Tab-separated table of C-alpha atoms in Angstrom:
chain	number	residue	atom	x	y	z
A	1	MET	CA	-13.897	-13.110	-21.004
A	2	ASN	CA	-11.529	-13.502	-24.432
A	3	HIS	CA	-8.293	-11.158	-22.769
A	4	SER	CA	-5.284	-13.695	-21.730
A	5	SER	CA	-4.049	-12.885	-18.353
A	6	GLN	CA	-1.030	-11.557	-19.252
A	7	GLU	CA	-2.837	-8.087	-21.208
A	8	TRP	CA	-5.617	-7.883	-18.591
A	9	ALA	CA	-2.645	-8.015	-15.598
A	10	SER	CA	-0.944	-5.021	-17.669
A	11	GLN	CA	-3.881	-3.002	-17.783
A	12	ALA	CA	-4.940	-3.263	-14.709
A	13	ARG	CA	-1.729	-1.401	-13.659
A	14	GLN	CA	-3.379	2.031	-13.729
A	15	PRO	CA	-0.868	4.757	-12.583
A	16	GLY	CA	-1.425	6.592	-9.658
A	17	GLN	CA	-3.247	3.431	-7.462
A	18	PRO	CA	-0.763	1.201	-5.777
A	19	GLN	CA	0.912	-1.722	-7.247
A	20	TYR	CA	0.718	-4.848	-5.961
A	21	PRO	CA	2.316	-7.828	-7.663
A	22	PRO	CA	-1.342	-9.936	-8.429
A	23	GLN	CA	-1.279	-13.210	-6.709
A	24	SER	CA	-5.022	-15.324	-6.101
A	25	PRO	CA	-6.188	-14.574	-2.158
A	26	GLY	CA	-5.542	-17.028	0.344
A	27	PRO	CA	-7.684	-19.153	2.083
A	28	HIS	CA	-7.721	-16.330	4.474
A	29	GLU	CA	-9.297	-14.007	1.752
A	30	GLN	CA	-11.410	-16.741	0.431
A	31	ALA	CA	-13.066	-16.651	3.613
A	32	HIS	CA	-13.222	-12.944	4.664
A	33	VAL	CA	-17.114	-12.305	3.976
A	34	PRO	CA	-18.177	-14.972	6.756
A	35	VAL	CA	-21.655	-16.852	6.599
A	36	GLU	CA	-23.165	-12.969	6.234
A	37	THR	CA	-22.903	-9.634	6.310
A	38	VAL	CA	-23.080	-6.793	5.641
A	39	ILE	CA	-20.937	-4.050	4.007
A	40	GLU	CA	-20.922	-0.433	3.116
A	41	VAL	CA	-19.899	1.098	0.414
A	42	PRO	CA	-19.651	5.318	-0.076
A	43	ASN	CA	-20.256	6.394	-3.274
A	44	LYS	CA	-19.314	10.166	-3.409
A	45	ARG	CA	-15.743	9.742	-3.766
A	46	LEU	CA	-16.040	7.507	-6.574
A	47	HIS	CA	-17.440	10.772	-8.356
A	48	LYS	CA	-14.808	12.682	-7.673
A	49	TYR	CA	-11.871	10.220	-8.141
A	50	ASP	CA	-9.989	12.609	-10.148
A	51	LYS	CA	-9.629	15.173	-6.892
A	52	VAL	CA	-8.282	11.998	-4.817
A	53	ALA	CA	-4.326	11.846	-3.992
A	54	PRO	CA	-2.363	9.847	-6.192
A	55	GLY	CA	-1.721	6.197	-4.100
A	56	GLU	CA	-5.375	7.143	-1.668
A	57	PRO	CA	-8.032	4.811	-1.583
A	58	THR	CA	-10.663	6.023	-3.604
A	59	VAL	CA	-13.195	4.079	-1.225
A	60	THR	CA	-12.589	1.954	1.753
A	61	ILE	CA	-15.141	-1.450	1.521
A	62	ARG	CA	-15.933	-1.650	5.531
A	63	GLN	CA	-17.967	-4.262	7.487
A	64	ALA	CA	-21.440	-2.613	8.729
A	65	GLY	CA	-24.343	-3.853	10.551
A	66	PRO	CA	-25.140	-4.920	14.402
A	67	GLY	CA	-21.251	-5.191	15.937
A	68	ALA	CA	-19.853	-3.623	13.635
A	69	GLY	CA	-18.422	-0.724	15.553
A	70	ALA	CA	-18.637	2.805	14.746
A	71	ASN	CA	-16.176	3.211	12.184
A	72	GLY	CA	-16.661	-1.087	10.821
A	73	GLU	CA	-13.580	-2.909	10.127
A	74	PRO	CA	-12.174	-2.799	6.625
A	75	LEU	CA	-12.673	-4.843	4.262
A	76	ALA	CA	-11.194	-3.933	1.063
A	77	TYR	CA	-9.817	-0.806	-0.507
A	78	VAL	CA	-11.212	0.397	-3.697
A	79	HIS	CA	-9.256	2.504	-6.295
A	80	VAL	CA	-9.684	4.501	-9.491
A	81	ALA	CA	-6.830	6.191	-11.209
A	82	HIS	CA	-7.089	9.549	-10.721
A	83	ASP	CA	-6.402	10.167	-14.393
A	84	ALA	CA	-8.878	7.781	-15.431
A	85	PRO	CA	-10.842	9.077	-18.086
A	86	LYS	CA	-14.993	9.413	-16.960
A	87	GLY	CA	-17.394	7.236	-18.951
A	88	GLY	CA	-20.559	7.839	-17.469
A	89	ARG	CA	-23.097	4.736	-16.287
A	90	ARG	CA	-22.193	2.572	-19.492
A	91	ALA	CA	-18.712	2.573	-19.022
A	92	ARG	CA	-16.951	3.430	-15.836
A	93	PRO	CA	-13.844	3.621	-15.356
A	94	PRO	CA	-11.572	1.121	-14.990
A	95	PHE	CA	-10.772	0.147	-10.957
A	96	THR	CA	-8.785	-2.318	-8.470
A	97	VAL	CA	-10.003	-3.796	-5.742
A	98	SER	CA	-7.346	-4.938	-2.987
A	99	GLY	CA	-7.143	-6.689	1.088
A	100	PRO	CA	-6.530	-4.829	4.084
A	101	ASN	CA	-2.883	-5.859	3.652
A	102	GLY	CA	-2.830	-4.894	0.534
A	103	GLN	CA	-3.277	-8.263	-2.115
A	104	LEU	CA	-4.553	-7.306	-4.966
A	105	LEU	CA	-7.910	-9.366	-5.194
A	106	SER	CA	-9.573	-8.472	-8.339
A	107	SER	CA	-9.495	-5.922	-11.506
A	108	VAL	CA	-12.329	-4.648	-13.283
A	109	ARG	CA	-13.526	-2.797	-16.214
A	110	SER	CA	-15.744	-1.823	-18.502
A	111	VAL	CA	-15.364	-4.015	-22.181
A	112	GLY	CA	-18.459	-1.940	-23.705
A	113	ASP	CA	-21.798	-0.786	-23.368
A	114	GLY	CA	-22.279	-1.824	-19.736
A	115	VAL	CA	-20.824	-5.039	-19.701
A	116	TYR	CA	-17.829	-4.996	-16.937
A	117	GLU	CA	-14.932	-8.137	-16.975
A	118	VAL	CA	-13.479	-8.952	-13.409
A	119	HIS	CA	-10.622	-10.620	-13.287
A	120	GLY	CA	-8.952	-11.675	-9.631
A	121	GLY	CA	-5.524	-10.677	-8.467
A	122	ASP	CA	-3.599	-13.627	-11.034
A	123	GLY	CA	-5.079	-12.258	-14.326
A	124	ALA	CA	-7.878	-15.173	-14.127
A	125	PRO	CA	-11.176	-14.327	-15.065
A	126	ILE	CA	-14.018	-14.751	-12.193
A	127	GLY	CA	-17.031	-13.220	-14.122
A	128	ARG	CA	-18.938	-10.440	-16.273
A	129	ILE	CA	-20.851	-8.453	-14.350
A	130	THR	CA	-24.067	-6.802	-16.655
A	131	ARG	CA	-26.229	-3.260	-16.659
A	132	ARG	CA	-28.803	-2.724	-18.310
A	133	GLY	CA	-30.544	0.129	-18.594
A	134	GLY	CA	-34.232	1.450	-17.672
A	135	ARG	CA	-35.892	4.005	-19.211
A	136	THR	CA	-39.370	6.844	-18.420
A	137	LEU	CA	-41.740	6.562	-20.160
A	138	PRO	CA	-44.187	5.136	-20.855
A	139	TRP	CA	-43.282	3.227	-17.999
A	140	PRO	CA	-40.548	3.443	-15.552
A	141	ARG	CA	-38.082	0.115	-16.554
A	142	ARG	CA	-36.025	-0.595	-14.035
A	143	VAL	CA	-32.242	-0.993	-14.406
A	144	HIS	CA	-31.045	-4.368	-14.423
A	145	TRP	CA	-28.013	-5.940	-13.207
A	146	SER	CA	-26.836	-9.156	-13.475
A	147	VAL	CA	-23.435	-11.668	-12.297
A	148	GLN	CA	-22.209	-14.432	-13.854
A	149	PRO	CA	-19.268	-16.516	-12.254
A	150	ALA	CA	-16.486	-17.426	-14.507
A	151	GLN	CA	-16.181	-20.624	-12.929
A	152	GLY	CA	-19.292	-22.629	-13.808
A	153	GLY	CA	-21.026	-20.807	-10.348
A	154	GLU	CA	-25.091	-19.400	-10.455
A	155	SER	CA	-25.677	-16.438	-12.628
A	156	LEU	CA	-27.404	-14.156	-10.658
A	157	SER	CA	-29.807	-10.847	-11.378
A	158	GLY	CA	-31.377	-8.232	-9.981
A	159	GLU	CA	-33.523	-5.367	-10.571
A	160	VAL	CA	-33.334	-1.658	-9.497
A	161	GLY	CA	-36.162	-1.359	-7.312
A	162	THR	CA	-39.922	-2.989	-6.821
A	163	ARG	CA	-42.833	-2.263	-9.123
A	164	LYS	CA	-45.069	-0.819	-6.584
A	165	ALA	CA	-42.145	1.725	-5.275
A	166	TRP	CA	-42.102	2.595	-8.773
A	167	ALA	CA	-45.677	2.792	-9.406
A	168	VAL	CA	-45.425	5.264	-5.993
A	169	PHE	CA	-42.632	7.137	-7.393
A	170	VAL	CA	-44.148	8.139	-10.205
A	171	LEU	CA	-47.781	9.457	-9.358
A	172	ILE	CA	-45.559	11.216	-6.282
A	173	SER	CA	-43.215	12.847	-8.680
A	174	PRO	CA	-45.592	15.894	-9.612
A	175	LEU	CA	-45.896	16.875	-6.429
A	176	TYR	CA	-42.422	16.564	-5.389
A	177	PHE	CA	-41.515	18.911	-8.473
A	178	VAL	CA	-43.518	21.689	-6.791
A	179	CYS	CA	-42.024	21.475	-3.698
A	180	TRP	CA	-38.455	21.626	-5.315
A	181	ALA	CA	-39.619	24.771	-6.823
A	182	VAL	CA	-40.706	26.127	-3.997
A	183	MET	CA	-37.859	25.333	-2.038
A	184	ALA	CA	-35.963	26.543	-5.310
A	185	ALA	CA	-37.365	29.986	-4.394
A	186	GLN	CA	-36.665	30.020	-0.600
A	187	GLY	CA	-32.864	29.279	-1.103
A	188	ALA	CA	-32.659	32.084	-3.745
A	189	ILE	CA	-33.927	33.911	-1.095
A	190	TRP	CA	-31.585	32.859	1.834
A	191	LEU	CA	-29.060	33.501	-1.227
A	192	LEU	CA	-29.691	36.909	-1.736
A	193	LEU	CA	-29.801	38.160	2.542
A	194	GLY	CA	-26.248	36.274	2.167
A	195	GLU	CA	-27.823	33.204	4.189
A	196	LYS	CA	-25.221	30.683	1.530
A	197	GLY	CA	-25.474	27.763	4.543
A	198	GLU	CA	-29.389	28.162	5.030
A	199	ALA	CA	-29.799	28.236	0.751
A	200	LYS	CA	-26.873	25.260	0.646
A	201	LYS	CA	-29.764	23.381	2.858
A	202	GLU	CA	-32.518	24.602	0.252
A	203	ALA	CA	-31.033	23.409	-2.439
A	204	ALA	CA	-30.098	19.766	-0.735
A	205	TRP	CA	-33.496	18.098	-0.697
A	206	GLU	CA	-33.500	15.437	-3.110
A	207	MET	CA	-36.029	12.296	-3.883
A	208	GLU	CA	-34.292	9.588	-5.037
A	209	PRO	CA	-35.825	7.243	-7.337
A	210	PRO	CA	-36.287	3.210	-5.970
A	211	THR	CA	-32.994	1.766	-5.200
A	212	TRP	CA	-33.861	-1.162	-3.509
A	213	THR	CA	-31.971	-4.106	-5.636
A	214	ARG	CA	-31.883	-8.132	-4.602
A	215	TRP	CA	-29.807	-10.224	-6.776
A	216	ARG	CA	-30.695	-13.911	-6.587
A	217	SER	CA	-30.763	-16.633	-9.322
A	218	SER	CA	-33.042	-18.559	-11.282
A	219	GLY	CA	-35.624	-20.542	-9.290
A	220	ALA	CA	-33.758	-19.116	-5.964
A	221	ALA	CA	-35.981	-17.639	-2.514
A	222	GLU	CA	-33.645	-16.026	-1.442
A	223	PRO	CA	-30.954	-13.192	-2.551
A	224	ALA	CA	-27.449	-13.915	-2.685
A	225	VAL	CA	-26.714	-10.378	-2.394
A	226	GLU	CA	-29.156	-7.538	-1.240
A	227	TYR	CA	-29.040	-3.423	-0.977
A	228	GLN	CA	-32.267	-0.791	0.389
A	229	THR	CA	-30.314	1.828	1.149
A	230	GLY	CA	-27.819	3.662	2.718
A	231	ARG	CA	-25.420	2.567	0.850
A	232	LYS	CA	-25.000	-1.170	2.662
A	233	TYR	CA	-24.748	-4.763	1.445
A	234	ARG	CA	-26.025	-7.596	3.090
A	235	LEU	CA	-23.809	-10.830	1.287
A	236	ALA	CA	-24.987	-14.141	1.590
A	237	ALA	CA	-21.323	-16.490	1.297
A	238	PRO	CA	-20.691	-18.540	0.184
A	239	ARG	CA	-22.980	-18.163	-2.902
A	240	LEU	CA	-20.584	-15.145	-4.185
A	241	ASP	CA	-16.925	-14.853	-4.395
A	242	PRO	CA	-16.922	-12.046	-2.370
A	243	ARG	CA	-14.272	-10.530	-5.212
A	244	LEU	CA	-17.790	-10.716	-7.709
A	245	ALA	CA	-19.868	-9.246	-4.697
A	246	TYR	CA	-17.534	-5.897	-3.859
A	247	ALA	CA	-17.296	-5.375	-7.651
A	248	GLN	CA	-20.720	-5.504	-7.766
A	249	ALA	CA	-21.591	-3.367	-4.607
A	250	VAL	CA	-19.347	-1.109	-5.813
A	251	LEU	CA	-20.495	-0.983	-9.558
A	252	HIS	CA	-24.242	-0.062	-8.159
A	253	VAL	CA	-23.719	1.787	-5.643
A	254	TRP	CA	-21.897	4.779	-8.498
A	255	ASP	CA	-24.792	4.257	-10.257
A	256	ARG	CA	-26.553	6.117	-7.811
A	257	ARG	CA	-26.603	10.092	-7.430
């Protein structure tokens, strides 16, 4: 984290995003995440950020879970520049996270090979997020995420999917490919008959790899951040700065296909 505040603040100003004066989150932003809350981070628009109208948020981070209502209270807005280069899983495009009132909460950018630096609205570093990739053979090595706060807070780490879930996934994968081939053939038949809607239904089915991820510090029994499914994350504050939690959730859900 050897970038100056001025350098990062200038690089965080991406075209096609609303510009807010740098500022540190006030007391109400720091306390925005209660003792425990659930947030939802949709990922479809992240993969299609270049099609989002300039100035519009790419993703809205909302409160989820019991009592959140049908749509959920907006907690933050993620902005990815319309012309940002596509960097892939090892280097996602830079993005900013702003609060409900437009205040800049954080800026996130890749510094190479799965490492991201997170700076606050005032340009000061608040943490580093690292992604280490997995492999398929000879045995699935799970993707590993780690979050290191800049001010000496507890370091968190988590691996995507449990060992048992990956074992089951590997065992049933051959059956999945057989089912996929059958459904693809059915979809082709529907397409030949002119039923595009039915063909899309057949092609939409897919089997996702295990996703359950729990970020915890060394020796801790309970996770500080937990993801099970549905693009929803459970945050246990104040163990992790909400700005870091939001950045990690965005990067993690962006990693899902």
